[in-house]
mmCIF file of C-alpha atoms in Angstrom:
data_model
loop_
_atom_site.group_PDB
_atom_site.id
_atom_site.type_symbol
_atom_site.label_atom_id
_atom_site.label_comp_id
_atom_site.label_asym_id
_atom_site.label_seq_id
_atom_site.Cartn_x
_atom_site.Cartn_y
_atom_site.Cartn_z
ATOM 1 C CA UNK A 257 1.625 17.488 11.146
ATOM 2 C CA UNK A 258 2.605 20.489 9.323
ATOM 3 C CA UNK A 259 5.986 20.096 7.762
ATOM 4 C CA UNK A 260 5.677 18.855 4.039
ATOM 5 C CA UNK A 261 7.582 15.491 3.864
ATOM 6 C CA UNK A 262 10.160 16.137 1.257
ATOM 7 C CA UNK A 263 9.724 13.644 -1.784
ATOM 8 C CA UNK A 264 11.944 13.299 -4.763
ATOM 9 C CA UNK A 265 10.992 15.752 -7.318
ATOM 10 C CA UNK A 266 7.314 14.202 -9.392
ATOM 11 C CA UNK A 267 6.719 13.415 -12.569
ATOM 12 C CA UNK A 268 4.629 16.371 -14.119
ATOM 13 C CA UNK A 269 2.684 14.383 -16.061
ATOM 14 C CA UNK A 270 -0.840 15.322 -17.624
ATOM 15 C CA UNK A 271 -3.031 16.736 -14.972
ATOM 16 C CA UNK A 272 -0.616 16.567 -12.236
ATOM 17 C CA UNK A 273 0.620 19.554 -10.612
ATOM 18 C CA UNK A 274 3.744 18.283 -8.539
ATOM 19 C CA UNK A 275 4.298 21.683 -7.302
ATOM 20 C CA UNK A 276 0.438 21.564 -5.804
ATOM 21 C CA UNK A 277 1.018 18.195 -4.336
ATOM 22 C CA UNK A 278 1.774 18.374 -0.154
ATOM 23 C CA UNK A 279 1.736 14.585 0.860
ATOM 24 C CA UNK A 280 0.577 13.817 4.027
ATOM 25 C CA UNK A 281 2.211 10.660 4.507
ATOM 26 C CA UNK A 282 5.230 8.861 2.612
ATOM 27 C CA UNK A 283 7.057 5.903 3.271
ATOM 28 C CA UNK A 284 10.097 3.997 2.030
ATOM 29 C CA UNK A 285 10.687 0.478 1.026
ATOM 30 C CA UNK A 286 14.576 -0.802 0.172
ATOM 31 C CA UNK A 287 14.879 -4.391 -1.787
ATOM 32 C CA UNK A 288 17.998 -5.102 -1.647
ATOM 33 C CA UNK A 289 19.683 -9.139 -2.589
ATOM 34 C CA UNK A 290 18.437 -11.771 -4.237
ATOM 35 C CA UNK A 291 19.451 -13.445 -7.768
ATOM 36 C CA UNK A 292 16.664 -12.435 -10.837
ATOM 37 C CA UNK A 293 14.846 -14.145 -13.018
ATOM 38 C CA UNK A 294 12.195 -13.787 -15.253
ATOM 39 C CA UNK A 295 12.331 -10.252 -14.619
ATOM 40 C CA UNK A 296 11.812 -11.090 -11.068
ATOM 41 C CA UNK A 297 14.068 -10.984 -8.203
ATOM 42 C CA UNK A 298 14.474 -12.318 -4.884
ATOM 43 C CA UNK A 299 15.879 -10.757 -2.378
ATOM 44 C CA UNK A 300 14.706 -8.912 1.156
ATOM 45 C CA UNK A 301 12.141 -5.911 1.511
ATOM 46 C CA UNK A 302 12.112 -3.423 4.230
ATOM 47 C CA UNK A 303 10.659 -0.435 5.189
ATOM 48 C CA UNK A 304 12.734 2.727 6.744
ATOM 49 C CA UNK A 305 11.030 2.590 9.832
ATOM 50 C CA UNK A 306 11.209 -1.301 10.284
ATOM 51 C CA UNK A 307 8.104 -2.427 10.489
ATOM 52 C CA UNK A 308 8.104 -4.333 7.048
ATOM 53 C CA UNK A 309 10.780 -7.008 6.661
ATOM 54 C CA UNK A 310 10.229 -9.963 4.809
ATOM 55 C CA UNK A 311 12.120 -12.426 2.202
ATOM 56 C CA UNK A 312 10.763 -11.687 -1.383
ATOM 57 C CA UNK A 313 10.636 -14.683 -3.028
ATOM 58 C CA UNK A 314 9.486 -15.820 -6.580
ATOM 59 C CA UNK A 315 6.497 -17.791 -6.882
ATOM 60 C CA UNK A 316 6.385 -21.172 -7.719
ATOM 61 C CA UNK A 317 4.549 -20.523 -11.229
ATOM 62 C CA UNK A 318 7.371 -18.593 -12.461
ATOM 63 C CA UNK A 319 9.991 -21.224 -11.487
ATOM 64 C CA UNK A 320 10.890 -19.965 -8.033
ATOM 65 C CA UNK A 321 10.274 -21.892 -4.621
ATOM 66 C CA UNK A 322 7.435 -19.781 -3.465
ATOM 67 C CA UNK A 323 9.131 -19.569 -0.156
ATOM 68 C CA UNK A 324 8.258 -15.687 0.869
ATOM 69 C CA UNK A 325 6.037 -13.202 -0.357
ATOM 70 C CA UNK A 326 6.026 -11.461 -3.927
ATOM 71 C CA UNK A 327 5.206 -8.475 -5.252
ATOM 72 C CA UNK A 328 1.747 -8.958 -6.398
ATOM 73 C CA UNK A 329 0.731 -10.526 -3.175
ATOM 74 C CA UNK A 330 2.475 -6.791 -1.822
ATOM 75 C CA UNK A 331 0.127 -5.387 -4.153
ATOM 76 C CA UNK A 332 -2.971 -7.028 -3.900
ATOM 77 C CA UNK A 333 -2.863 -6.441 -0.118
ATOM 78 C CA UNK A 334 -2.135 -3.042 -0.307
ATOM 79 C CA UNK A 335 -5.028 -2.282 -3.074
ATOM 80 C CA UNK A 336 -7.727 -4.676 -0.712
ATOM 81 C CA UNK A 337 -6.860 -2.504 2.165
ATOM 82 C CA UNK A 338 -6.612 0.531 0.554
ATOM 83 C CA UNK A 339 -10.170 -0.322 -0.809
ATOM 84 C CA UNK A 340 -11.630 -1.428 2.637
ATOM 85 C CA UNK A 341 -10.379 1.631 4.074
ATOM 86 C CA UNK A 342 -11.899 4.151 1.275
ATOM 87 C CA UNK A 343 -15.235 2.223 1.417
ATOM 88 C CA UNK A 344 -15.396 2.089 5.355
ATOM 89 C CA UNK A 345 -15.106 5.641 5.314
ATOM 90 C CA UNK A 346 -18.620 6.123 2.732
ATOM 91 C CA UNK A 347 -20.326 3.317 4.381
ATOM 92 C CA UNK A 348 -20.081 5.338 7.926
ATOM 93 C CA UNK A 349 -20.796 8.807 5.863
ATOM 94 C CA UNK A 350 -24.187 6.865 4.742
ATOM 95 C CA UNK A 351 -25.132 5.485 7.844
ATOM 96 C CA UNK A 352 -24.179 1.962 7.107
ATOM 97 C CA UNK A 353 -21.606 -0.121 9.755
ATOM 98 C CA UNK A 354 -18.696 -1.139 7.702
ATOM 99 C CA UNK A 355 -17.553 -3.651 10.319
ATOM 100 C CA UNK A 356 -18.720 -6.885 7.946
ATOM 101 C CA UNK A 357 -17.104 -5.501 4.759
ATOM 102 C CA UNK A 358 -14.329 -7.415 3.141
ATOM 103 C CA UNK A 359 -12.544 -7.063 0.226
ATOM 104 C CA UNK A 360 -10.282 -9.693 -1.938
ATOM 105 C CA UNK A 361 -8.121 -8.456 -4.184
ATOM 106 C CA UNK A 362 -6.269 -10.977 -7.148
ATOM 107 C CA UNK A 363 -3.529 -9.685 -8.785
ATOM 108 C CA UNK A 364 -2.490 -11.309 -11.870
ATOM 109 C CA UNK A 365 0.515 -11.262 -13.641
ATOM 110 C CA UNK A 366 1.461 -12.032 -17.236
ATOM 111 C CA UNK A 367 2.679 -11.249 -20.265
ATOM 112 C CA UNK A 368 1.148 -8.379 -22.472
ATOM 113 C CA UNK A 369 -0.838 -9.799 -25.374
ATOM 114 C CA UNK A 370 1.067 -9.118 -28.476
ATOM 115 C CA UNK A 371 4.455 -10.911 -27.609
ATOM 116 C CA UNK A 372 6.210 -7.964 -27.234
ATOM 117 C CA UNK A 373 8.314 -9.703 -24.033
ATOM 118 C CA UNK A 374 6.207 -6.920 -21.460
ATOM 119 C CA UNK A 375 4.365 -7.943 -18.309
ATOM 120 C CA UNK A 376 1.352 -6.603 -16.880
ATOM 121 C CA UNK A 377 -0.736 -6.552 -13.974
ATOM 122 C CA UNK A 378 -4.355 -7.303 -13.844
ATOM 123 C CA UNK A 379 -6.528 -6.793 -10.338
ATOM 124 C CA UNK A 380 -9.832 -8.144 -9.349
ATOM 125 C CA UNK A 381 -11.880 -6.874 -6.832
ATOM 126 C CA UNK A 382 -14.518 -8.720 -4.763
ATOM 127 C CA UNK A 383 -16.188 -7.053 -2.037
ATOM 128 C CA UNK A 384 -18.232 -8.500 0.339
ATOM 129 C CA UNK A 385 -20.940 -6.670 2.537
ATOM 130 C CA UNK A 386 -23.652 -9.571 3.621
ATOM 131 C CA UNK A 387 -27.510 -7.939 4.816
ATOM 132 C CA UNK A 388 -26.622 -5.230 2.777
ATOM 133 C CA UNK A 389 -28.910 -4.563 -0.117
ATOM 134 C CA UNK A 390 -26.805 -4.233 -3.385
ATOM 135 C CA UNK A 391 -28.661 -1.572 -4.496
ATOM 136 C CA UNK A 392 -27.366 0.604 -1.506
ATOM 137 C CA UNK A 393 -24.359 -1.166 -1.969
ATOM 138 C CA UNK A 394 -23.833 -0.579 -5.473
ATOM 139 C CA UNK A 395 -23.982 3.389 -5.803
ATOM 140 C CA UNK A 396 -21.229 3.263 -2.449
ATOM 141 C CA UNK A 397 -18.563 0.894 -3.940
ATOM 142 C CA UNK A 398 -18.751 3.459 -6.979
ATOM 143 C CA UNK A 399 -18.294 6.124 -4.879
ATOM 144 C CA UNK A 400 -15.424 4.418 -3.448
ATOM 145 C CA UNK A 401 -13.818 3.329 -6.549
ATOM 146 C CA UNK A 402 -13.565 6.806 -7.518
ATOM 147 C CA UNK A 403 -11.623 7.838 -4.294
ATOM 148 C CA UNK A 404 -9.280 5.102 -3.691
ATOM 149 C CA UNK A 405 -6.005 6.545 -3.895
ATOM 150 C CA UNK A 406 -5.557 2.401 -5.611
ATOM 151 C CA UNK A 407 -7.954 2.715 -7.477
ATOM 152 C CA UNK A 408 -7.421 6.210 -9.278
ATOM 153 C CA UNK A 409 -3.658 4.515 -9.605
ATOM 154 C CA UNK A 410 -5.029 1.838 -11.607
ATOM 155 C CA UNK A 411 -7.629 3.869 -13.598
ATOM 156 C CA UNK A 412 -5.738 6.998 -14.169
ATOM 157 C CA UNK A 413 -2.115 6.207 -13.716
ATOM 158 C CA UNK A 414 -0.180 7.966 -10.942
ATOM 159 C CA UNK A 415 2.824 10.033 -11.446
ATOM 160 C CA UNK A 416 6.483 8.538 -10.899
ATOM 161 C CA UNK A 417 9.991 9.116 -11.308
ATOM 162 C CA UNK A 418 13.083 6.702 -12.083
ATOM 163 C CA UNK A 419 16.198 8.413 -10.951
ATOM 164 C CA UNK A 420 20.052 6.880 -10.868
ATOM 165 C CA UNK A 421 22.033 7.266 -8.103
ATOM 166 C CA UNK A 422 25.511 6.345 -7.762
#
């Protein structure tokens, strides 16, 4: 592929050069529908190409009927297999078969401490790599960590624009 895929103009934000920045992939997810609540909504979700269409649904916790999937289950299996992927990759480049690797990923959700009426998210990782010795382990899920397009989200932020449309 050599065409740029055009994206909405970036956020410039500190250390990010959005001029610099040639994706090579980008995708687009529409939720449309759905009544809100509790800064939630439900509704449908679905991707430009099709492949992803599912009811969005609030989970039971927060007072909705749990009925379809939310967004931090969205989340958590996009960060797991995000993570899977990245560490696959330096397992192989060290010699090591990834093929017994998993990775579980909780997302929680919840109000930020302080009562100021915000949410955040919280994530937990857990990776699993049995008959592996944790000290070969360790140094590789660090290696990982650091190139997880999630994971530098998470740690560092990642540039993003709100724009109004009519």
């Amino acid at each position: 592929m050599t065409e740029r895929i055009p994206l909405p103009q970036l956020s410039t934000g500190e250390g990010f050069d959005a001029r610099a920045f040639s994706p090579i992939y980008a995708t687009t997810v529409t939720v449309r529908g759905g009544r809100a609540g509790h800064a939630r909504v439900s509704g449908r979700a679905s991707s430009a190409d099709g492949v992803l269409d599912l009811d969005l649904r609030m989970p039971a916790e927060l007072g909705g009927d749990g009925s379809g999937t939310n967004p931090e289950q969205l989340f958590a299996a996009g960060f797991a297999a995000c993570f899977h992927g990245t560490l696959s990759v330096v397992a192989r480049q060290a010699r090591l078969d990834p093929a017994a690797i998993t990775v579980e990923a909780t997302v929680g959700f919840g109000r930020v401490p302080g009562g100021d009426c915000g949410y955040v998210l919280c994530v937990d990782l857990v990776v699993k790599w049995p008959d592996v010795d944790p000290e070969v382990a360790g140094p590789l899920l660090e290696k990982a960590d650091s190139l997880c397009p999630y994971a530098r989200m998470v740690s560092h932020g990642t540039p993003a624009t709100v724009t109004l449309v009519p």
